[in-house]
XYZ file of C-alpha atoms in Angstrom:
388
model
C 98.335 -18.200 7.804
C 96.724 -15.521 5.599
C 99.799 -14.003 4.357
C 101.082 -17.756 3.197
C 97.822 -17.920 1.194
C 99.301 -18.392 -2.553
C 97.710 -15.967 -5.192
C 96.071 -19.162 -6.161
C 94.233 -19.758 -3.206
C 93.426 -15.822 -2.378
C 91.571 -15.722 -6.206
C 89.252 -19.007 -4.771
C 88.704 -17.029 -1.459
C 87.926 -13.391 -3.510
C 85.747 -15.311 -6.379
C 83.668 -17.653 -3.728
C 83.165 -14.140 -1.362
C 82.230 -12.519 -4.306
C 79.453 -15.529 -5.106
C 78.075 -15.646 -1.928
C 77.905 -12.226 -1.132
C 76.192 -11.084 -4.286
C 73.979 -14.225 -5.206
C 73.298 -16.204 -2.136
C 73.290 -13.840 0.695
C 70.132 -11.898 -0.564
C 67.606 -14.959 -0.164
C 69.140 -16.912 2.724
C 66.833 -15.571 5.061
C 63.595 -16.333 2.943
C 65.290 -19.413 2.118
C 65.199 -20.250 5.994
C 61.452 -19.553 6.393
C 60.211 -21.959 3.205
C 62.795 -24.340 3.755
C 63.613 -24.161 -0.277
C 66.783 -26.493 -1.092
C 69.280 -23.999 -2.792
C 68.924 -25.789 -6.348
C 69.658 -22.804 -7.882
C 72.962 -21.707 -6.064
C 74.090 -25.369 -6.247
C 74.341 -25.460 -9.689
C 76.108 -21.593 -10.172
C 78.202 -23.070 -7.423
C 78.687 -26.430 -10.124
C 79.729 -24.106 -12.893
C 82.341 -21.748 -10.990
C 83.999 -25.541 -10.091
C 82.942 -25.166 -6.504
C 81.228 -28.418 -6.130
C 84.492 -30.623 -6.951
C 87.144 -28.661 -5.613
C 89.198 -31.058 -4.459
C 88.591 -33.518 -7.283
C 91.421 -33.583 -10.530
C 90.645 -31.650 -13.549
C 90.597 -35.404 -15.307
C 87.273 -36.414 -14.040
C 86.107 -32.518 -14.081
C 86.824 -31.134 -11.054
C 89.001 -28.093 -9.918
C 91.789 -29.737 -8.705
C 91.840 -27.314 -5.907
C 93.834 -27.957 -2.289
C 92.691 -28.316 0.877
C 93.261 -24.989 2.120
C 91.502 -23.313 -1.263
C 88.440 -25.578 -0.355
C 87.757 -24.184 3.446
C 88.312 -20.830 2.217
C 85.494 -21.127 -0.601
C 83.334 -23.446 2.383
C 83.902 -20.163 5.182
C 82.289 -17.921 2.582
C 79.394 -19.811 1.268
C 78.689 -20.736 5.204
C 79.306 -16.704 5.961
C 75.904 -16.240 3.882
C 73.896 -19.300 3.868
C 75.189 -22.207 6.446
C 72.174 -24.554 4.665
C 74.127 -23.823 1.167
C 77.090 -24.767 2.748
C 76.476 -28.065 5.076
C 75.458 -29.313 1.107
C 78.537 -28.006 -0.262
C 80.623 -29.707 2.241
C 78.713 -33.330 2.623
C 79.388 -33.016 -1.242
C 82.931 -32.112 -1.541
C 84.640 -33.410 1.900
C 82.554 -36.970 1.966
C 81.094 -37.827 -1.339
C 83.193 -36.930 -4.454
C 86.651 -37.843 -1.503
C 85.678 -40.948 -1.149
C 85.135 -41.401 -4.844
C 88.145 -40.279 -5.888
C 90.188 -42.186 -2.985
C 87.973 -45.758 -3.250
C 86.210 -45.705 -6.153
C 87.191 -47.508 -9.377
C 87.562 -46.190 -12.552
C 84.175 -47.330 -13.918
C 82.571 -45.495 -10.560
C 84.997 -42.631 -11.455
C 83.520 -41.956 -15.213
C 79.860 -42.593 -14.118
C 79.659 -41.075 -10.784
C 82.507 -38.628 -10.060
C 82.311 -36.290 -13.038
C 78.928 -35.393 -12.792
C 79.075 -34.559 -9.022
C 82.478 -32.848 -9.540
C 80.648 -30.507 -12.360
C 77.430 -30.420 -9.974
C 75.193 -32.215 -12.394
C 74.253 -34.019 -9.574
C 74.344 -33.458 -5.578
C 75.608 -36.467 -2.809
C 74.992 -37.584 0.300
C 76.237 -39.823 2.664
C 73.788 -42.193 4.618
C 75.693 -43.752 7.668
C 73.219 -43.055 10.840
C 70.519 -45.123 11.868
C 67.566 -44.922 14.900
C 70.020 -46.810 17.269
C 73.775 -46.399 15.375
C 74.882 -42.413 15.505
C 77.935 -42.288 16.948
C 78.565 -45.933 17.665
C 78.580 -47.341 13.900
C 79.077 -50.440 14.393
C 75.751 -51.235 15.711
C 74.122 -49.960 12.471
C 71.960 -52.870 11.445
C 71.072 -52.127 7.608
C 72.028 -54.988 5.729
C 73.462 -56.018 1.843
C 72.797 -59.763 0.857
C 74.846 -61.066 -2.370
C 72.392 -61.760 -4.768
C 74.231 -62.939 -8.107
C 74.883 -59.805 -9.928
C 73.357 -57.520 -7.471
C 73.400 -56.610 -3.186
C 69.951 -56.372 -1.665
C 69.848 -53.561 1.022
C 67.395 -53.781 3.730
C 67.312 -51.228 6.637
C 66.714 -47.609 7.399
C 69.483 -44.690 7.511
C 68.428 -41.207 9.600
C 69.598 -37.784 9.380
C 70.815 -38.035 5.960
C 71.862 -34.393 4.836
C 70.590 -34.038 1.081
C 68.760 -37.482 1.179
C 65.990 -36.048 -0.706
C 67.534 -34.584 -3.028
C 70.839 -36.324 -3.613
C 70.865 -38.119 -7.360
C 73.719 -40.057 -5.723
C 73.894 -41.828 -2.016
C 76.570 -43.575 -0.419
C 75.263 -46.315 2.185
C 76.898 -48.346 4.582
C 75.404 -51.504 5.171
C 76.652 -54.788 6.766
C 77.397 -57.575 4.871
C 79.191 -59.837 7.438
C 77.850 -59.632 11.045
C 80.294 -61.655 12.868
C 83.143 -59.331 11.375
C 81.895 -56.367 13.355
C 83.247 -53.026 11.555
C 84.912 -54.971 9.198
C 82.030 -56.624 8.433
C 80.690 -53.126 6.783
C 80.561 -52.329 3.203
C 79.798 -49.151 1.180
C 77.521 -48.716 -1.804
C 76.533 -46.202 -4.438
C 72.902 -46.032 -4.926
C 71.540 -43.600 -7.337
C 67.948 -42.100 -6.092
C 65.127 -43.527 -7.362
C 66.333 -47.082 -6.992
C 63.433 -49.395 -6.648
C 63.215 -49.905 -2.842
C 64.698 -46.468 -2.301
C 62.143 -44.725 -0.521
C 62.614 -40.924 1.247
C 60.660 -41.073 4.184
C 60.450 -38.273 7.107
C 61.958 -34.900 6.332
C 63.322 -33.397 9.649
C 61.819 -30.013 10.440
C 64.702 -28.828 12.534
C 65.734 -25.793 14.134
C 68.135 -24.489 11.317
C 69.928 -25.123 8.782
C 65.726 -25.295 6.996
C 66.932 -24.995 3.615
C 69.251 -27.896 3.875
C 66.699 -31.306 3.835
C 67.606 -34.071 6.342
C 66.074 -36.750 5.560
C 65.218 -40.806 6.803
C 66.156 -43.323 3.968
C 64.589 -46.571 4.075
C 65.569 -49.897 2.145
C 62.806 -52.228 1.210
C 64.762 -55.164 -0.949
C 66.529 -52.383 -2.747
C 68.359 -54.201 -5.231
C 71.705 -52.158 -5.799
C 74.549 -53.634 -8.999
C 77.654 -55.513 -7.485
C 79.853 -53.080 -9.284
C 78.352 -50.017 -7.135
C 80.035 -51.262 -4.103
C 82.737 -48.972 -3.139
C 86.106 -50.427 -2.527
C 85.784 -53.805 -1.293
C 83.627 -56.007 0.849
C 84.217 -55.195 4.608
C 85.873 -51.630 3.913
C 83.199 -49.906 4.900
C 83.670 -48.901 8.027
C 87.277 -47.550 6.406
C 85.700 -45.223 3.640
C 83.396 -43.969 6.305
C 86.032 -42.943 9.075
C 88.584 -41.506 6.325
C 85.678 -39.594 4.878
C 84.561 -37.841 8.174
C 88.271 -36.683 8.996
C 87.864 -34.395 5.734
C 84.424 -33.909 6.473
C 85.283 -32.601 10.195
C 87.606 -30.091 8.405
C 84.472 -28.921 6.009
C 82.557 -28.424 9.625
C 85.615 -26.523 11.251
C 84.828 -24.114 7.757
C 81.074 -23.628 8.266
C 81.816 -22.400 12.086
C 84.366 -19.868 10.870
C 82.532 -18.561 8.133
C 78.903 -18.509 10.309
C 80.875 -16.927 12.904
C 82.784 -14.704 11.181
C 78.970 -13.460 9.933
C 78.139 -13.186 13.358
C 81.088 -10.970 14.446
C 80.658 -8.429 11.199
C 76.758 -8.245 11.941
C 77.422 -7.302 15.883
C 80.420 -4.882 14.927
C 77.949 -3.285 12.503
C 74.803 -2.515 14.858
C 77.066 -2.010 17.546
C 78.480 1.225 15.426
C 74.567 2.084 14.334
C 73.231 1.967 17.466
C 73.216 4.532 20.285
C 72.099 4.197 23.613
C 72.863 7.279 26.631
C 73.561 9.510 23.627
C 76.698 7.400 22.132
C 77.063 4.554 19.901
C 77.081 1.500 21.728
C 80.402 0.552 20.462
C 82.157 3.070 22.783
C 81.526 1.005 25.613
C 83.932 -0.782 27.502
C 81.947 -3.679 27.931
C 80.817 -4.429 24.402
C 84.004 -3.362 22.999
C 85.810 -6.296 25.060
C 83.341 -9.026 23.984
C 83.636 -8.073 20.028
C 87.321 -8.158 21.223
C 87.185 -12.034 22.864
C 84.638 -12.989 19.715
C 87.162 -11.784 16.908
C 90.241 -13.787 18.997
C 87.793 -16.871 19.157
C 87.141 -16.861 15.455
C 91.022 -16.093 14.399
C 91.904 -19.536 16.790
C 89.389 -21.483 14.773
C 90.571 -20.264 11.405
C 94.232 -20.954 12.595
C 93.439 -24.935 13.985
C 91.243 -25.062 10.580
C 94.164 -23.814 8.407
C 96.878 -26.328 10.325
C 94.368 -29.278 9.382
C 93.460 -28.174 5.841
C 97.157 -28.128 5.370
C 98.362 -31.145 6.820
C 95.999 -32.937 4.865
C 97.515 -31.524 1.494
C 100.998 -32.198 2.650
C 99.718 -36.322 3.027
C 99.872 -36.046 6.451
C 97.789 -37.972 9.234
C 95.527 -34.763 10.176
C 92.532 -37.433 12.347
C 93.782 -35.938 15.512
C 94.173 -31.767 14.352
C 90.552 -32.598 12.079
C 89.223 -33.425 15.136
C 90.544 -30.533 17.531
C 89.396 -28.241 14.208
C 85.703 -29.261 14.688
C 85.387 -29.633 17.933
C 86.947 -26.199 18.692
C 85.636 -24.063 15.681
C 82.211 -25.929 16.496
C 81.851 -25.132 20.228
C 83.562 -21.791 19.331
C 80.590 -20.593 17.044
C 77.816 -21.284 19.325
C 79.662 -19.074 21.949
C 79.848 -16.406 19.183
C 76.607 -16.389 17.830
C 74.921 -16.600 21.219
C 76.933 -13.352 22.137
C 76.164 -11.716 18.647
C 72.291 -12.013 19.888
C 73.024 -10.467 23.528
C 74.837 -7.397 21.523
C 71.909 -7.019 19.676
C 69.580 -7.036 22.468
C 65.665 -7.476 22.236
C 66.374 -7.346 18.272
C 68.603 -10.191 18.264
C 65.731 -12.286 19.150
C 63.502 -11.100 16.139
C 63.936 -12.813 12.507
C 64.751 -8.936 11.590
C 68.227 -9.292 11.707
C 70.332 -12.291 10.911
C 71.869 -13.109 14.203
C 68.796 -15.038 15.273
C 69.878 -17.369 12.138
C 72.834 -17.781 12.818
C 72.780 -18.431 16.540
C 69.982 -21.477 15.315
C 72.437 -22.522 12.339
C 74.990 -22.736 14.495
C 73.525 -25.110 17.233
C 74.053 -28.469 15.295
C 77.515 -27.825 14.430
C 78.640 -29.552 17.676
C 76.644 -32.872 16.956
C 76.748 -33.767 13.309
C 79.530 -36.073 12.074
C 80.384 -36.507 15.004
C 79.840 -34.743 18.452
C 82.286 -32.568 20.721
C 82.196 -35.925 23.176
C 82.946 -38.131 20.192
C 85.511 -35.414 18.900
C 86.985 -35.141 22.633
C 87.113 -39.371 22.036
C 89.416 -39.208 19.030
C 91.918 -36.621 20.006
C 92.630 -38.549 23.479
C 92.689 -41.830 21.921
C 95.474 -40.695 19.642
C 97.248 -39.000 22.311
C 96.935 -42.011 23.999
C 96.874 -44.618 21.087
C 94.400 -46.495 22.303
C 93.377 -49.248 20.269
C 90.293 -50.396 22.184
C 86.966 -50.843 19.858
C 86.763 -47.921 16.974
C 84.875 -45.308 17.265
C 83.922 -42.429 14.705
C 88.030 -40.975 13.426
C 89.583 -43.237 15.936
């Protein structure tokens, strides 16, 4: 796929490599032990156009493809996979559904200013009993003349500190099941908006994950995205990009992996040769680097089905669930090259291998992932599930 890459597409890739490598990659690791939100890369990211990609020049975005986006997403995740997880919650789930659902008003007020970066998104969907059964959320949105009042609590809401703009899904018609579900836009600071817990997780510490909790929070009738009852709609059409976005982040945190073991394998010497002279070593960096090339290939086919306007649920989901499971092998082999010093915070494989762990159970797990792809091989049409 590389050598179909247009000159277009290879100037994103070279510019976003560029970014990360020189600006980003020097503080990830301090970044990891304060758990600082990347403010400051977010909005250098907002002014090279890399936090609206996919959105049209008209309401200030890049107007960038598919394929253009994962290649900017792999390199932001090769240096910081916190940076990136924001970066992709942004692009593949906010601003998309947005630009696909959102009306022109929501466009103007909403839209620009997270396509230029002047603001960050999230996407609140999970509660304490709903994760990857969504119907059962139970967060609710009353009618209320001019105005929907949300009651309910969301968890594990990527950015939900410090988003300026949050999509929710709440119910507004229980008997309809997931077409009883609506979306809404609430801006942060809302009265009865309140941030509650901030996860302190095993990576991805510079990225906050927050609960949300709705106390009466009164949110205007013309911040409901689409229409009543298409909820459950934005939500599944947003993860199928969003799946794509984590199918990036595994590349580019593996591809991080593989150049950090290939380099200490060359530096290191053990029974008076480098290390990378031996068979054994040499074979794994081989079965890594063909892991990571797979990944980037089913990542490519998706990215690229989606520009074309084709249905891409099924090849988003074999992306993620693939490039996801295929990270964790490759960082956890990264640390066994690097031996006793894989396990110290001295090199970067200790980050990545902890980065890389969550990949296979946000927006959606490999068993929810494994769900999708059969029931479109099988077109099943029993209850929905997340991407069915």
């Amino acid at each position: 796929m590389t050598s179909q890459l247009t000159q277009e597409q290879l100037m994103i890739q070279s510019m976003a490599r560029e970014f990360s490598r020189k600006v980003i990659a020097g503080t990830a690791a301090e970044r990891d032990r304060t758990k600082e939100f990347p403010a400051e890369n977010l909005r250098q990211m907002g002014e090279l156009g890399l936090m609206g990609m996919m959105v049209p020049i008209d309401y200030d975005g890049s107007g960038a493809d598919t394929v253009s986006y994962v290649l900017a997403l792999s390199e932001i995740a090769y240096s910081c996979a916190s940076t990136a997880v924001v970066m992709s919650v942004h692009n593949s789930i906010v601003c998309e559904s947005l630009l696909r659902f959102g009306s022109e008003d929501q466009k103007q007020r909403y839209l620009k200013p997270l396509a230029r970066g002047d603001i960050i998104g999230a996407f609140a969907l999970t509660e304490p009993h709903a994760g990857s059964d969504p119907v059962s959320q139970s967060t609710t949105a009353v009618a209320d003349g001019d105005h929907y009042v949300l009651n309910g609590s969301k968890r594990f809401t990527t950015t939900g500190k410090n988003a300026g703009l949050i999509i929710v899904t709440a119910k507004t018609d229980e008997a309809k099941r997931h077409e009883g579900i609506s979306a809404f836009l609430v801006e942060q600071g809302s009265p009865g908006l309140v941030v509650g817990n901030i996860e302190d997780k095993m990576g991805l510490c510079a990225s906050d994950t927050a609960d949300l909790h709705f106390e009466d929070c009164r949110v205007p009738a013309e911040n409901l995205l689409g229409r009543e009852g298409q909820g459950f709609k934005i939500a599944m059409k947003a993860l199928d990009g969003g799946r794509i976005g984590i199918a990036a982040q595994s590349v580019g945190v593996a591809q991080a992996a593989l150049d950090a073991s290939v380099r200490y394998t060359k530096q290191r010497t053990q029974f008076g040769q480098s290390i990378s002279k031996f068979q054994g070593l040499r074979w794994m960096i081989a079965d890594m680097a063909t892991e990571v090339e797979a990944a980037r290939q089913l990542m490519f086919s998706a990215a690229a089905m989606k520009d074309r306007g084709e249905k891409f649920t099924q090849q988003a989901s074999m992306a993620k669930l693939f490039a996801s499971e295929m990270v964790n092998r490759v960082t956890a082999r990264a640390l066994q090259i690097h031996g006793g010093y894989g396990f110290t915070k001295d090199y970067p494989v200790e980050r990545f291998y902890r980065d890389a762990r969550v990949f296979t159970i946000y927006e959606g797990t490999s068993e929810i992932q494994r769900v999708v792809i059969s029931n479109n091989i099988f077109k099943d049409k029993r209850r929905p599930v997340q991407g069915a």
